[in-house]
Amino acid sequence: QVQLQESGPGLVKPSQTLSLTCTVSGDSINSGGYYWSWIRQQPGKGLEWIGYIYKRGTTYYNPSLQSRVTISLDTSKNYFSLNLNTVTAADTAVYYCARVVLVEPAIVPSWFDSWGQGTLVTVSS
Amino acid sequence: NFMLTQPHSVSESPGKTVTISCTRSRGSIASSSVQWYQQRPGSSPTTVIYENHQRPSGVPDRFSGSIDSSSNSASLTISGLQTGDEADYYCQSHDSNDQVFGGGTRLIVL
């Protein structure tokens, strides 16, 4: 059974870069049929998709965050990462990583089948 | 792009049936699959319905999903409500490679 675990600083200063890593166990991020995604949830709010990456490095981002987001992966260490630059207090949230299933014959992944436990990142000076 | 609109909250008594709606603002609800996630306080979301009406292994058949093209909406129905069903429920769909979540519905089991 796949497990995902987020890690990274819990406190980031305004205007700096938020960096998180999602370590995957029980599956290879190099395997086909899945995308690897980041989602966030601001305090008391709903879920917001940030973006995802496929094993070949192809990325797709939420248009509202695209100018500040980079998702990358390291297949040798089986993890993928999130960088969000120029953060403000509005970026304070619980950040989740998740696996997204590609249901053939579709070419777009559809459902988020496995989630990490989430990590709270606070943006404050 | 499009939005998915859900009621802010719904409430019902144990043993009853409740339906949560999810209305797509633009484009056909049938153009992409709809998923439903349950999120209990302090926990990560878990899938209760995927591909409009499919249940992951372990999800009881009290949970069912459907779509209605006439109202351009999807629905999650939970029958035989239990106090343990009290949670936030989110619908999710996509338009090409743009994934969208609904705003969430708090289910209160009185």
JSON list of N, CA and C in Angstrom, two decimals, chain B residues 64-99:
[
{"chain": "B", "resi": 64, "resn": "SER", "atom": "N", "xyz": [-23.27, 6.48, -2.37]},
{"chain": "B", "resi": 64, "resn": "SER", "atom": "CA", "xyz": [-23.45, 6.32, -3.80]},
{"chain": "B", "resi": 64, "resn": "SER", "atom": "C", "xyz": [-23.32, 7.68, -4.49]},
{"chain": "B", "resi": 65, "resn": "GLY", "atom": "N", "xyz": [-22.92, 7.64, -5.75]},
{"chain": "B", "resi": 65, "resn": "GLY", "atom": "CA", "xyz": [-22.73, 8.87, -6.51]},
{"chain": "B", "resi": 65, "resn": "GLY", "atom": "C", "xyz": [-23.44, 8.80, -7.84]},
{"chain": "B", "resi": 66, "resn": "SER", "atom": "N", "xyz": [-23.81, 9.98, -8.33]},
{"chain": "B", "resi": 66, "resn": "SER", "atom": "CA", "xyz": [-24.47, 10.04, -9.63]},
{"chain": "B", "resi": 66, "resn": "SER", "atom": "C", "xyz": [-24.23, 11.41, -10.25]},
{"chain": "B", "resi": 67, "resn": "ILE", "atom": "N", "xyz": [-24.50, 11.50, -11.55]},
{"chain": "B", "resi": 67, "resn": "ILE", "atom": "CA", "xyz": [-24.47, 12.80, -12.21]},
{"chain": "B", "resi": 67, "resn": "ILE", "atom": "C", "xyz": [-25.80, 13.01, -12.94]},
{"chain": "B", "resi": 68, "resn": "ASP", "atom": "N", "xyz": [-26.16, 14.27, -13.13]},
{"chain": "B", "resi": 68, "resn": "ASP", "atom": "CA", "xyz": [-27.42, 14.63, -13.78]},
{"chain": "B", "resi": 68, "resn": "ASP", "atom": "C", "xyz": [-27.14, 15.74, -14.79]},
{"chain": "B", "resi": 69, "resn": "SER", "atom": "N", "xyz": [-27.15, 15.39, -16.04]},
{"chain": "B", "resi": 69, "resn": "SER", "atom": "CA", "xyz": [-26.83, 16.37, -17.08]},
{"chain": "B", "resi": 69, "resn": "SER", "atom": "C", "xyz": [-27.85, 17.50, -17.16]},
{"chain": "B", "resi": 70, "resn": "SER", "atom": "N", "xyz": [-29.10, 17.22, -16.80]},
{"chain": "B", "resi": 70, "resn": "SER", "atom": "CA", "xyz": [-30.14, 18.25, -16.92]},
{"chain": "B", "resi": 70, "resn": "SER", "atom": "C", "xyz": [-29.89, 19.41, -15.95]},
{"chain": "B", "resi": 71, "resn": "SER", "atom": "N", "xyz": [-29.33, 19.11, -14.79]},
{"chain": "B", "resi": 71, "resn": "SER", "atom": "CA", "xyz": [-29.02, 20.15, -13.81]},
{"chain": "B", "resi": 71, "resn": "SER", "atom": "C", "xyz": [-27.52, 20.46, -13.77]},
{"chain": "B", "resi": 72, "resn": "ASN", "atom": "N", "xyz": [-26.78, 19.77, -14.63]},
{"chain": "B", "resi": 72, "resn": "ASN", "atom": "CA", "xyz": [-25.32, 19.92, -14.69]},
{"chain": "B", "resi": 72, "resn": "ASN", "atom": "C", "xyz": [-24.67, 19.76, -13.32]},
{"chain": "B", "resi": 73, "resn": "SER", "atom": "N", "xyz": [-25.12, 18.73, -12.62]},
{"chain": "B", "resi": 73, "resn": "SER", "atom": "CA", "xyz": [-24.62, 18.55, -11.27]},
{"chain": "B", "resi": 73, "resn": "SER", "atom": "C", "xyz": [-24.35, 17.09, -10.97]},
{"chain": "B", "resi": 74, "resn": "ALA", "atom": "N", "xyz": [-23.56, 16.89, -9.94]},
{"chain": "B", "resi": 74, "resn": "ALA", "atom": "CA", "xyz": [-23.30, 15.56, -9.40]},
{"chain": "B", "resi": 74, "resn": "ALA", "atom": "C", "xyz": [-23.88, 15.51, -7.99]},
{"chain": "B", "resi": 75, "resn": "SER", "atom": "N", "xyz": [-24.13, 14.29, -7.53]},
{"chain": "B", "resi": 75, "resn": "SER", "atom": "CA", "xyz": [-24.70, 14.13, -6.19]},
{"chain": "B", "resi": 75, "resn": "SER", "atom": "C", "xyz": [-24.02, 12.99, -5.46]},
{"chain": "B", "resi": 76, "resn": "LEU", "atom": "N", "xyz": [-23.85, 13.21, -4.17]},
{"chain": "B", "resi": 76, "resn": "LEU", "atom": "CA", "xyz": [-23.39, 12.16, -3.27]},
{"chain": "B", "resi": 76, "resn": "LEU", "atom": "C", "xyz": [-24.56, 11.86, -2.33]},
{"chain": "B", "resi": 77, "resn": "THR", "atom": "N", "xyz": [-24.97, 10.61, -2.29]},
{"chain": "B", "resi": 77, "resn": "THR", "atom": "CA", "xyz": [-26.06, 10.20, -1.41]},
{"chain": "B", "resi": 77, "resn": "THR", "atom": "C", "xyz": [-25.53, 9.24, -0.37]},
{"chain": "B", "resi": 78, "resn": "ILE", "atom": "N", "xyz": [-25.86, 9.52, 0.87]},
{"chain": "B", "resi": 78, "resn": "ILE", "atom": "CA", "xyz": [-25.46, 8.65, 1.98]},
{"chain": "B", "resi": 78, "resn": "ILE", "atom": "C", "xyz": [-26.73, 8.19, 2.66]},
{"chain": "B", "resi": 79, "resn": "SER", "atom": "N", "xyz": [-26.94, 6.88, 2.67]},
{"chain": "B", "resi": 79, "resn": "SER", "atom": "CA", "xyz": [-28.13, 6.32, 3.30]},
{"chain": "B", "resi": 79, "resn": "SER", "atom": "C", "xyz": [-27.76, 5.71, 4.65]},
{"chain": "B", "resi": 80, "resn": "GLY", "atom": "N", "xyz": [-28.77, 5.46, 5.48]},
{"chain": "B", "resi": 80, "resn": "GLY", "atom": "CA", "xyz": [-28.51, 4.88, 6.80]},
{"chain": "B", "resi": 80, "resn": "GLY", "atom": "C", "xyz": [-27.47, 5.67, 7.57]},
{"chain": "B", "resi": 81, "resn": "LEU", "atom": "N", "xyz": [-27.67, 6.98, 7.63]},
{"chain": "B", "resi": 81, "resn": "LEU", "atom": "CA", "xyz": [-26.67, 7.86, 8.23]},
{"chain": "B", "resi": 81, "resn": "LEU", "atom": "C", "xyz": [-26.24, 7.40, 9.61]},
{"chain": "B", "resi": 82, "resn": "GLN", "atom": "N", "xyz": [-24.92, 7.52, 9.83]},
{"chain": "B", "resi": 82, "resn": "GLN", "atom": "CA", "xyz": [-24.34, 7.19, 11.12]},
{"chain": "B", "resi": 82, "resn": "GLN", "atom": "C", "xyz": [-23.61, 8.42, 11.65]},
{"chain": "B", "resi": 83, "resn": "THR", "atom": "N", "xyz": [-23.45, 8.50, 12.94]},
{"chain": "B", "resi": 83, "resn": "THR", "atom": "CA", "xyz": [-22.76, 9.66, 13.51]},
{"chain": "B", "resi": 83, "resn": "THR", "atom": "C", "xyz": [-21.33, 9.75, 12.97]},
{"chain": "B", "resi": 84, "resn": "GLY", "atom": "N", "xyz": [-20.75, 8.62, 12.64]},
{"chain": "B", "resi": 84, "resn": "GLY", "atom": "CA", "xyz": [-19.39, 8.61, 12.09]},
{"chain": "B", "resi": 84, "resn": "GLY", "atom": "C", "xyz": [-19.29, 9.20, 10.70]},
{"chain": "B", "resi": 85, "resn": "ASP", "atom": "N", "xyz": [-20.44, 9.45, 10.05]},
{"chain": "B", "resi": 85, "resn": "ASP", "atom": "CA", "xyz": [-20.42, 10.06, 8.72]},
{"chain": "B", "resi": 85, "resn": "ASP", "atom": "C", "xyz": [-20.27, 11.57, 8.81]},
{"chain": "B", "resi": 86, "resn": "GLU", "atom": "N", "xyz": [-20.38, 12.12, 10.01]},
{"chain": "B", "resi": 86, "resn": "GLU", "atom": "CA", "xyz": [-20.25, 13.56, 10.18]},
{"chain": "B", "resi": 86, "resn": "GLU", "atom": "C", "xyz": [-18.84, 13.99, 9.78]},
{"chain": "B", "resi": 87, "resn": "ALA", "atom": "N", "xyz": [-18.77, 14.85, 8.77]},
{"chain": "B", "resi": 87, "resn": "ALA", "atom": "CA", "xyz": [-17.48, 15.24, 8.17]},
{"chain": "B", "resi": 87, "resn": "ALA", "atom": "C", "xyz": [-17.74, 16.31, 7.12]},
{"chain": "B", "resi": 88, "resn": "ASP", "atom": "N", "xyz": [-16.65, 16.80, 6.54]},
{"chain": "B", "resi": 88, "resn": "ASP", "atom": "CA", "xyz": [-16.74, 17.66, 5.36]},
{"chain": "B", "resi": 88, "resn": "ASP", "atom": "C", "xyz": [-16.61, 16.78, 4.12]},
{"chain": "B", "resi": 89, "resn": "TYR", "atom": "N", "xyz": [-17.40, 17.09, 3.11]},
{"chain": "B", "resi": 89, "resn": "TYR", "atom": "CA", "xyz": [-17.38, 16.33, 1.86]},
{"chain": "B", "resi": 89, "resn": "TYR", "atom": "C", "xyz": [-17.08, 17.29, 0.70]},
{"chain": "B", "resi": 90, "resn": "TYR", "atom": "N", "xyz": [-16.13, 16.89, -0.14]},
{"chain": "B", "resi": 90, "resn": "TYR", "atom": "CA", "xyz": [-15.71, 17.71, -1.27]},
{"chain": "B", "resi": 90, "resn": "TYR", "atom": "C", "xyz": [-15.92, 16.95, -2.57]},
{"chain": "B", "resi": 91, "resn": "CYS", "atom": "N", "xyz": [-16.49, 17.62, -3.56]},
{"chain": "B", "resi": 91, "resn": "CYS", "atom": "CA", "xyz": [-16.50, 17.05, -4.90]},
{"chain": "B", "resi": 91, "resn": "CYS", "atom": "C", "xyz": [-15.28, 17.59, -5.65]},
{"chain": "B", "resi": 92, "resn": "GLN", "atom": "N", "xyz": [-14.91, 16.88, -6.70]},
{"chain": "B", "resi": 92, "resn": "GLN", "atom": "CA", "xyz": [-13.73, 17.25, -7.49]},
{"chain": "B", "resi": 92, "resn": "GLN", "atom": "C", "xyz": [-13.92, 16.77, -8.92]},
{"chain": "B", "resi": 93, "resn": "SER", "atom": "N", "xyz": [-13.50, 17.59, -9.85]},
{"chain": "B", "resi": 93, "resn": "SER", "atom": "CA", "xyz": [-13.51, 17.21, -11.25]},
{"chain": "B", "resi": 93, "resn": "SER", "atom": "C", "xyz": [-12.40, 17.96, -11.96]},
{"chain": "B", "resi": 94, "resn": "HIS", "atom": "N", "xyz": [-12.35, 17.86, -13.26]},
{"chain": "B", "resi": 94, "resn": "HIS", "atom": "CA", "xyz": [-11.28, 18.55, -13.98]},
{"chain": "B", "resi": 94, "resn": "HIS", "atom": "C", "xyz": [-11.75, 19.00, -15.35]},
{"chain": "B", "resi": 95, "resn": "ASP", "atom": "N", "xyz": [-10.98, 19.94, -15.88]},
{"chain": "B", "resi": 95, "resn": "ASP", "atom": "CA", "xyz": [-11.18, 20.41, -17.24]},
{"chain": "B", "resi": 95, "resn": "ASP", "atom": "C", "xyz": [-9.80, 20.39, -17.88]},
{"chain": "B", "resi": 96, "resn": "SER", "atom": "N", "xyz": [-9.55, 19.42, -18.74]},
{"chain": "B", "resi": 96, "resn": "SER", "atom": "CA", "xyz": [-8.20, 19.19, -19.23]},
{"chain": "B", "resi": 96, "resn": "SER", "atom": "C", "xyz": [-7.32, 18.98, -18.00]},
{"chain": "B", "resi": 97, "resn": "ASN", "atom": "N", "xyz": [-6.16, 19.57, -17.94]},
{"chain": "B", "resi": 97, "resn": "ASN", "atom": "CA", "xyz": [-5.28, 19.36, -16.78]},
{"chain": "B", "resi": 97, "resn": "ASN", "atom": "C", "xyz": [-5.42, 20.47, -15.75]},
{"chain": "B", "resi": 98, "resn": "ASP", "atom": "N", "xyz": [-6.63, 20.84, -15.47]},
{"chain": "B", "resi": 98, "resn": "ASP", "atom": "CA", "xyz": [-6.94, 21.81, -14.42]},
{"chain": "B", "resi": 98, "resn": "ASP", "atom": "C", "xyz": [-7.91, 21.13, -13.46]},
{"chain": "B", "resi": 99, "resn": "GLN", "atom": "N", "xyz": [-7.41, 20.77, -12.29]},
{"chain": "B", "resi": 99, "resn": "GLN", "atom": "CA", "xyz": [-8.22, 20.05, -11.32]},
{"chain": "B", "resi": 99, "resn": "GLN", "atom": "C", "xyz": [-8.94, 21.05, -10.41]}
]
